[in-house]
Short mmCIF file of N, CA, C and O in Angstrom, two decimals:
data_model
loop_
_atom_site.label_atom_id
_atom_site.label_comp_id
_atom_site.label_asym_id
_atom_site.label_seq_id
_atom_site.Cartn_x
_atom_site.Cartn_y
_atom_site.Cartn_z
N MET A 1 13.65 27.05 -24.23
CA MET A 1 13.27 26.14 -23.18
C MET A 1 12.03 25.37 -23.64
O MET A 1 11.07 25.96 -24.12
N HIS A 2 12.07 24.07 -23.50
CA HIS A 2 10.95 23.22 -23.87
C HIS A 2 10.35 22.60 -22.63
O HIS A 2 11.06 22.08 -21.77
N LEU A 3 9.04 22.65 -22.54
CA LEU A 3 8.31 22.01 -21.46
C LEU A 3 7.45 20.92 -22.07
O LEU A 3 6.80 21.13 -23.09
N ASN A 4 7.42 19.78 -21.45
CA ASN A 4 6.51 18.72 -21.87
C ASN A 4 5.30 18.75 -20.95
O ASN A 4 5.44 18.48 -19.76
N LEU A 5 4.16 19.09 -21.51
CA LEU A 5 2.93 19.16 -20.75
C LEU A 5 2.03 18.00 -21.14
O LEU A 5 1.71 17.84 -22.32
N GLU A 6 1.63 17.23 -20.16
CA GLU A 6 0.76 16.09 -20.43
C GLU A 6 -0.67 16.58 -20.56
O GLU A 6 -1.18 17.29 -19.69
N PRO A 7 -1.36 16.25 -21.65
CA PRO A 7 -2.74 16.69 -21.82
C PRO A 7 -3.65 16.01 -20.80
O PRO A 7 -3.44 14.85 -20.45
N ILE A 8 -4.65 16.77 -20.35
CA ILE A 8 -5.61 16.22 -19.39
C ILE A 8 -6.94 15.90 -20.08
O ILE A 8 -7.84 15.35 -19.46
N GLY A 9 -7.06 16.26 -21.35
CA GLY A 9 -8.30 16.00 -22.07
C GLY A 9 -8.18 16.42 -23.51
O GLY A 9 -7.10 16.73 -24.00
N ILE A 10 -9.35 16.44 -24.19
CA ILE A 10 -9.38 16.78 -25.62
C ILE A 10 -10.65 17.57 -25.91
O ILE A 10 -11.68 17.37 -25.26
N ILE A 11 -10.56 18.46 -26.89
CA ILE A 11 -11.70 19.27 -27.32
C ILE A 11 -12.28 18.66 -28.60
O ILE A 11 -11.55 18.33 -29.53
N LYS A 12 -13.60 18.52 -28.61
CA LYS A 12 -14.31 18.01 -29.80
C LYS A 12 -15.36 19.04 -30.20
O LYS A 12 -16.08 19.56 -29.35
N LYS A 13 -15.46 19.32 -31.49
CA LYS A 13 -16.49 20.22 -31.98
C LYS A 13 -17.81 19.48 -32.05
O LYS A 13 -17.87 18.32 -32.42
N ALA A 14 -18.88 20.18 -31.71
CA ALA A 14 -20.24 19.68 -31.90
C ALA A 14 -20.96 20.72 -32.77
O ALA A 14 -20.33 21.66 -33.24
N VAL A 15 -22.24 20.58 -32.95
CA VAL A 15 -22.97 21.45 -33.88
C VAL A 15 -22.80 22.94 -33.54
O VAL A 15 -22.17 23.67 -34.26
N ASN A 16 -23.36 23.40 -32.45
CA ASN A 16 -23.28 24.81 -32.07
C ASN A 16 -22.56 24.98 -30.74
O ASN A 16 -22.79 25.95 -30.02
N LYS A 17 -21.74 24.02 -30.40
CA LYS A 17 -21.03 24.05 -29.13
C LYS A 17 -19.76 23.23 -29.26
O LYS A 17 -19.47 22.69 -30.31
N SER A 18 -19.01 23.16 -28.20
CA SER A 18 -17.82 22.31 -28.16
C SER A 18 -17.90 21.44 -26.91
O SER A 18 -18.53 21.81 -25.92
N GLU A 19 -17.27 20.30 -26.98
CA GLU A 19 -17.24 19.39 -25.83
C GLU A 19 -15.80 19.15 -25.43
O GLU A 19 -14.93 18.96 -26.28
N ILE A 20 -15.57 19.19 -24.13
CA ILE A 20 -14.24 18.94 -23.59
C ILE A 20 -14.33 17.68 -22.75
O ILE A 20 -15.05 17.64 -21.75
N LEU A 21 -13.62 16.66 -23.20
CA LEU A 21 -13.58 15.41 -22.47
C LEU A 21 -12.31 15.40 -21.63
O LEU A 21 -11.21 15.47 -22.17
N ILE A 22 -12.49 15.36 -20.32
CA ILE A 22 -11.35 15.28 -19.41
C ILE A 22 -11.09 13.80 -19.15
O ILE A 22 -11.99 13.05 -18.79
N TYR A 23 -9.86 13.37 -19.38
CA TYR A 23 -9.50 11.97 -19.19
C TYR A 23 -9.74 11.56 -17.74
O TYR A 23 -9.55 12.35 -16.81
N SER A 24 -10.12 10.30 -17.53
CA SER A 24 -10.49 9.82 -16.20
C SER A 24 -9.36 9.97 -15.18
O SER A 24 -9.62 10.15 -14.00
N ASP A 25 -8.11 9.92 -15.62
CA ASP A 25 -6.98 10.09 -14.70
C ASP A 25 -6.93 11.49 -14.09
O ASP A 25 -6.26 11.71 -13.10
N PHE A 26 -7.64 12.44 -14.71
CA PHE A 26 -7.57 13.84 -14.27
C PHE A 26 -8.93 14.36 -13.80
O PHE A 26 -9.18 15.56 -13.83
N GLU A 27 -9.80 13.48 -13.33
CA GLU A 27 -11.12 13.90 -12.85
C GLU A 27 -11.03 14.86 -11.67
O GLU A 27 -11.95 15.61 -11.41
N GLN A 28 -9.91 14.86 -10.97
CA GLN A 28 -9.72 15.78 -9.84
C GLN A 28 -9.82 17.24 -10.30
O GLN A 28 -10.30 18.09 -9.56
N VAL A 29 -9.41 17.52 -11.51
CA VAL A 29 -9.52 18.88 -12.06
C VAL A 29 -10.99 19.31 -12.07
O VAL A 29 -11.32 20.42 -11.65
N ILE A 30 -11.86 18.43 -12.52
CA ILE A 30 -13.30 18.73 -12.57
C ILE A 30 -13.86 18.90 -11.16
O ILE A 30 -14.64 19.81 -10.90
N ARG A 31 -13.47 18.02 -10.26
CA ARG A 31 -13.96 18.13 -8.87
C ARG A 31 -13.52 19.45 -8.24
O ARG A 31 -14.30 20.07 -7.52
N ASN A 32 -12.30 19.89 -8.50
CA ASN A 32 -11.82 21.16 -7.95
C ASN A 32 -12.63 22.33 -8.49
O ASN A 32 -13.00 23.24 -7.74
N ILE A 33 -12.90 22.32 -9.78
CA ILE A 33 -13.69 23.40 -10.39
C ILE A 33 -15.10 23.39 -9.82
O ILE A 33 -15.64 24.43 -9.45
N ALA A 34 -15.72 22.22 -9.73
CA ALA A 34 -17.09 22.11 -9.22
C ALA A 34 -17.18 22.59 -7.77
O ALA A 34 -18.14 23.26 -7.40
N SER A 35 -16.18 22.30 -6.96
CA SER A 35 -16.22 22.73 -5.56
C SER A 35 -16.11 24.25 -5.45
O SER A 35 -16.69 24.86 -4.57
N LYS A 36 -15.39 24.89 -6.35
CA LYS A 36 -15.26 26.34 -6.34
C LYS A 36 -16.52 27.03 -6.84
O LYS A 36 -16.82 28.16 -6.44
N MET A 37 -17.28 26.38 -7.72
CA MET A 37 -18.49 26.97 -8.27
C MET A 37 -19.65 26.92 -7.29
O MET A 37 -20.50 27.77 -7.31
N GLY A 38 -19.69 25.90 -6.48
CA GLY A 38 -20.83 25.73 -5.59
C GLY A 38 -21.89 24.85 -6.22
O GLY A 38 -21.90 24.64 -7.43
N GLU A 39 -22.79 24.37 -5.41
CA GLU A 39 -23.83 23.45 -5.87
C GLU A 39 -24.82 24.14 -6.80
O GLU A 39 -25.35 25.19 -6.49
N GLY A 40 -25.03 23.56 -7.98
CA GLY A 40 -26.03 24.05 -8.92
C GLY A 40 -25.65 25.34 -9.65
O GLY A 40 -26.47 25.91 -10.34
N ALA A 41 -24.43 25.82 -9.49
CA ALA A 41 -24.03 27.09 -10.12
C ALA A 41 -23.17 26.86 -11.35
O ALA A 41 -22.40 27.72 -11.73
N GLU A 42 -23.29 25.71 -11.98
CA GLU A 42 -22.39 25.36 -13.08
C GLU A 42 -22.72 26.08 -14.38
O GLU A 42 -21.84 26.69 -14.98
N ALA A 43 -23.96 25.99 -14.84
CA ALA A 43 -24.32 26.57 -16.13
C ALA A 43 -24.10 28.08 -16.11
O ALA A 43 -24.43 28.76 -15.15
N GLY A 44 -23.49 28.59 -17.17
CA GLY A 44 -23.23 30.02 -17.27
C GLY A 44 -21.89 30.45 -16.71
O GLY A 44 -21.50 31.60 -16.87
N GLN A 45 -21.20 29.54 -16.08
CA GLN A 45 -19.89 29.86 -15.49
C GLN A 45 -18.86 30.11 -16.60
O GLN A 45 -18.84 29.41 -17.61
N LYS A 46 -18.03 31.11 -16.43
CA LYS A 46 -16.98 31.42 -17.41
C LYS A 46 -15.74 30.59 -17.09
O LYS A 46 -15.32 30.51 -15.95
N LEU A 47 -15.18 29.96 -18.13
CA LEU A 47 -14.00 29.11 -17.97
C LEU A 47 -12.89 29.59 -18.88
O LEU A 47 -13.13 30.17 -19.94
N LEU A 48 -11.67 29.31 -18.48
CA LEU A 48 -10.50 29.51 -19.32
C LEU A 48 -9.97 28.13 -19.66
O LEU A 48 -9.69 27.33 -18.78
N ILE A 49 -9.83 27.85 -20.94
CA ILE A 49 -9.34 26.57 -21.42
C ILE A 49 -7.94 26.80 -22.00
O ILE A 49 -7.78 27.59 -22.93
N ILE A 50 -6.95 26.13 -21.44
CA ILE A 50 -5.59 26.20 -21.96
C ILE A 50 -5.40 24.95 -22.81
O ILE A 50 -5.55 23.84 -22.32
N HIS A 51 -5.11 25.15 -24.09
CA HIS A 51 -5.02 24.01 -24.99
C HIS A 51 -3.93 24.20 -26.02
O HIS A 51 -3.55 25.31 -26.37
N LYS A 52 -3.42 23.08 -26.48
CA LYS A 52 -2.41 23.06 -27.53
C LYS A 52 -3.12 22.78 -28.84
O LYS A 52 -3.90 21.83 -28.94
N SER A 53 -2.86 23.58 -29.83
CA SER A 53 -3.55 23.46 -31.10
C SER A 53 -3.21 22.14 -31.79
O SER A 53 -2.06 21.81 -31.97
N GLY A 54 -4.25 21.42 -32.18
CA GLY A 54 -4.08 20.18 -32.93
C GLY A 54 -4.08 20.45 -34.42
O GLY A 54 -3.92 19.55 -35.23
N SER A 55 -4.23 21.72 -34.77
CA SER A 55 -4.31 22.12 -36.17
C SER A 55 -2.98 21.95 -36.88
O SER A 55 -1.93 22.28 -36.35
N LYS A 56 -3.04 21.47 -38.08
CA LYS A 56 -1.83 21.32 -38.90
C LYS A 56 -1.41 22.67 -39.49
O LYS A 56 -0.32 22.81 -40.00
N LYS A 57 -2.30 23.69 -39.41
CA LYS A 57 -2.00 25.02 -39.93
C LYS A 57 -0.93 25.71 -39.10
O LYS A 57 -0.21 26.55 -39.60
N SER A 58 -0.86 25.38 -37.83
CA SER A 58 0.08 26.04 -36.94
C SER A 58 1.52 25.69 -37.33
O SER A 58 1.87 24.53 -37.43
N SER A 59 2.33 26.72 -37.53
CA SER A 59 3.72 26.47 -37.95
C SER A 59 4.59 26.01 -36.78
O SER A 59 5.59 25.35 -36.97
N ASP A 60 4.20 26.40 -35.55
CA ASP A 60 4.98 26.01 -34.38
C ASP A 60 4.11 25.13 -33.49
O ASP A 60 3.17 25.60 -32.87
N GLY A 61 4.43 23.87 -33.41
CA GLY A 61 3.65 22.92 -32.62
C GLY A 61 3.84 23.04 -31.12
O GLY A 61 3.30 22.26 -30.36
N HIS A 62 4.61 24.04 -30.68
CA HIS A 62 4.88 24.19 -29.25
C HIS A 62 4.11 25.34 -28.63
O HIS A 62 4.41 25.75 -27.52
N GLN A 63 3.15 25.89 -29.33
CA GLN A 63 2.38 27.01 -28.83
C GLN A 63 1.10 26.51 -28.16
O GLN A 63 0.51 25.53 -28.58
N VAL A 64 0.68 27.24 -27.12
CA VAL A 64 -0.60 26.95 -26.48
C VAL A 64 -1.49 28.17 -26.63
O VAL A 64 -1.02 29.28 -26.85
N ARG A 65 -2.78 27.94 -26.50
CA ARG A 65 -3.77 29.01 -26.58
C ARG A 65 -4.60 29.01 -25.31
O ARG A 65 -4.82 27.96 -24.71
N VAL A 66 -5.07 30.18 -24.93
CA VAL A 66 -6.00 30.31 -23.81
C VAL A 66 -7.30 30.84 -24.40
O VAL A 66 -7.32 31.89 -25.05
N THR A 67 -8.38 30.09 -24.20
CA THR A 67 -9.67 30.45 -24.77
C THR A 67 -10.68 30.62 -23.64
O THR A 67 -10.80 29.75 -22.78
N LYS A 68 -11.39 31.74 -23.68
CA LYS A 68 -12.44 32.01 -22.70
C LYS A 68 -13.75 31.49 -23.27
O LYS A 68 -14.08 31.74 -24.44
N THR A 69 -14.50 30.75 -22.46
CA THR A 69 -15.76 30.18 -22.92
C THR A 69 -16.75 30.11 -21.77
O THR A 69 -16.40 30.36 -20.63
N THR A 70 -17.97 29.75 -22.09
CA THR A 70 -19.04 29.63 -21.09
C THR A 70 -19.45 28.17 -20.95
O THR A 70 -19.70 27.50 -21.95
N LEU A 71 -19.52 27.72 -19.73
CA LEU A 71 -19.96 26.34 -19.46
C LEU A 71 -21.46 26.25 -19.65
O LEU A 71 -22.22 27.01 -19.05
N LEU A 72 -21.89 25.32 -20.50
CA LEU A 72 -23.31 25.10 -20.73
C LEU A 72 -23.85 23.95 -19.88
O LEU A 72 -24.96 24.02 -19.37
N GLU A 73 -23.02 22.90 -19.74
CA GLU A 73 -23.47 21.72 -19.02
C GLU A 73 -22.26 20.87 -18.64
O GLU A 73 -21.25 20.88 -19.33
N ARG A 74 -22.39 20.15 -17.53
CA ARG A 74 -21.36 19.19 -17.14
C ARG A 74 -22.02 17.87 -16.81
O ARG A 74 -22.96 17.81 -16.04
N LYS A 75 -21.53 16.81 -17.43
CA LYS A 75 -21.97 15.44 -17.13
C LYS A 75 -20.73 14.64 -16.82
O LYS A 75 -19.99 14.26 -17.74
N GLY A 76 -20.45 14.44 -15.55
CA GLY A 76 -19.25 13.70 -15.16
C GLY A 76 -18.01 14.43 -15.61
O GLY A 76 -17.79 15.58 -15.26
N ASN A 77 -17.22 13.79 -16.44
CA ASN A 77 -15.98 14.42 -16.91
C ASN A 77 -16.12 14.98 -18.34
O ASN A 77 -15.13 15.22 -19.01
N LEU A 78 -17.35 15.23 -18.78
CA LEU A 78 -17.61 15.83 -20.08
C LEU A 78 -18.19 17.23 -19.87
O LEU A 78 -19.26 17.38 -19.27
N LEU A 79 -17.46 18.23 -20.33
CA LEU A 79 -17.92 19.62 -20.22
C LEU A 79 -18.44 20.06 -21.58
O LEU A 79 -17.74 19.94 -22.59
N THR A 80 -19.66 20.57 -21.62
CA THR A 80 -20.21 21.15 -22.83
C THR A 80 -20.11 22.65 -22.68
O THR A 80 -20.62 23.22 -21.71
N VAL A 81 -19.42 23.30 -23.62
CA VAL A 81 -19.17 24.73 -23.53
C VAL A 81 -19.63 25.42 -24.82
O VAL A 81 -19.90 24.76 -25.81
N SER A 82 -19.73 26.75 -24.76
CA SER A 82 -20.08 27.48 -25.97
C SER A 82 -19.01 27.23 -27.02
O SER A 82 -17.88 26.87 -26.69
N LYS A 83 -19.38 27.39 -28.28
CA LYS A 83 -18.50 27.03 -29.38
C LYS A 83 -17.17 27.79 -29.30
O LYS A 83 -17.15 29.00 -29.14
N ILE A 84 -16.07 27.05 -29.42
CA ILE A 84 -14.75 27.65 -29.46
C ILE A 84 -14.03 27.19 -30.73
O ILE A 84 -14.38 26.17 -31.32
N ASP A 85 -13.06 27.96 -31.13
CA ASP A 85 -12.32 27.67 -32.35
C ASP A 85 -11.22 26.66 -32.06
O ASP A 85 -10.04 27.01 -31.99
N ALA A 86 -11.60 25.42 -31.87
CA ALA A 86 -10.65 24.34 -31.59
C ALA A 86 -11.33 23.01 -31.89
O ALA A 86 -12.52 22.84 -31.63
N ASN A 87 -10.56 22.08 -32.42
CA ASN A 87 -11.06 20.74 -32.67
C ASN A 87 -9.89 19.78 -32.60
O ASN A 87 -8.86 20.02 -33.21
N GLU A 88 -10.06 18.74 -31.84
CA GLU A 88 -9.00 17.75 -31.63
C GLU A 88 -7.78 18.36 -30.93
O GLU A 88 -6.68 17.85 -31.05
N ASP A 89 -7.99 19.48 -30.23
CA ASP A 89 -6.90 20.10 -29.49
C ASP A 89 -6.72 19.39 -28.15
O ASP A 89 -7.69 18.97 -27.52
N SER A 90 -5.49 19.28 -27.71
CA SER A 90 -5.19 18.70 -26.40
C SER A 90 -5.40 19.76 -25.33
O SER A 90 -4.86 20.86 -25.41
N VAL A 91 -6.19 19.41 -24.31
CA VAL A 91 -6.44 20.33 -23.21
C VAL A 91 -5.33 20.16 -22.17
O VAL A 91 -5.02 19.05 -21.76
N ILE A 92 -4.75 21.28 -21.77
CA ILE A 92 -3.68 21.25 -20.78
C ILE A 92 -4.22 21.61 -19.41
O ILE A 92 -3.80 21.05 -18.40
N ASP A 93 -5.18 22.54 -19.35
CA ASP A 93 -5.75 22.94 -18.06
C ASP A 93 -7.10 23.59 -18.29
O ASP A 93 -7.38 24.14 -19.36
N VAL A 94 -7.95 23.55 -17.26
CA VAL A 94 -9.25 24.22 -17.25
C VAL A 94 -9.32 24.99 -15.95
O VAL A 94 -9.08 24.42 -14.87
N ARG A 95 -9.65 26.27 -16.03
CA ARG A 95 -9.71 27.14 -14.85
C ARG A 95 -10.98 27.97 -14.89
O ARG A 95 -11.50 28.27 -15.96
N LEU A 96 -11.44 28.37 -13.70
CA LEU A 96 -12.52 29.36 -13.63
C LEU A 96 -11.93 30.71 -14.00
O LEU A 96 -10.80 31.03 -13.66
N ASP A 97 -12.72 31.50 -14.71
CA ASP A 97 -12.29 32.84 -15.07
C ASP A 97 -12.56 33.75 -13.87
O ASP A 97 -13.70 34.05 -13.54
N ALA A 98 -11.52 34.14 -13.17
CA ALA A 98 -11.64 34.94 -11.94
C ALA A 98 -12.18 36.33 -12.21
O ALA A 98 -12.73 36.96 -11.31
N ILE A 99 -12.06 36.83 -13.43
CA ILE A 99 -12.50 38.19 -13.75
C ILE A 99 -13.99 38.23 -14.08
O ILE A 99 -14.62 39.25 -13.96
N ALA A 100 -14.55 37.09 -14.47
CA ALA A 100 -15.96 37.06 -14.92
C ALA A 100 -16.93 37.39 -13.82
O ALA A 100 -16.76 37.30 -12.70
#
């Protein structure tokens, strides 16, 4: 079974962190997360990032990964998170980690 999932953003590596740019068409995802966190409770929040590997090393281009990370900062639709092992990966979803 094949599912076509439209990416909502992209992951970019930075020096000691990663940045997740959520496309403007999907800003509602960020608003939903922010409303669940509460005012001023963003930094330190645990997130689950569902992403499709952009790596050419992956033998199967239909696999997705779920990565747990910590939100460091949010500026509009740009999320700065602790460093994750992904670069140029398509983001499929961003969720709060309910277990954290």
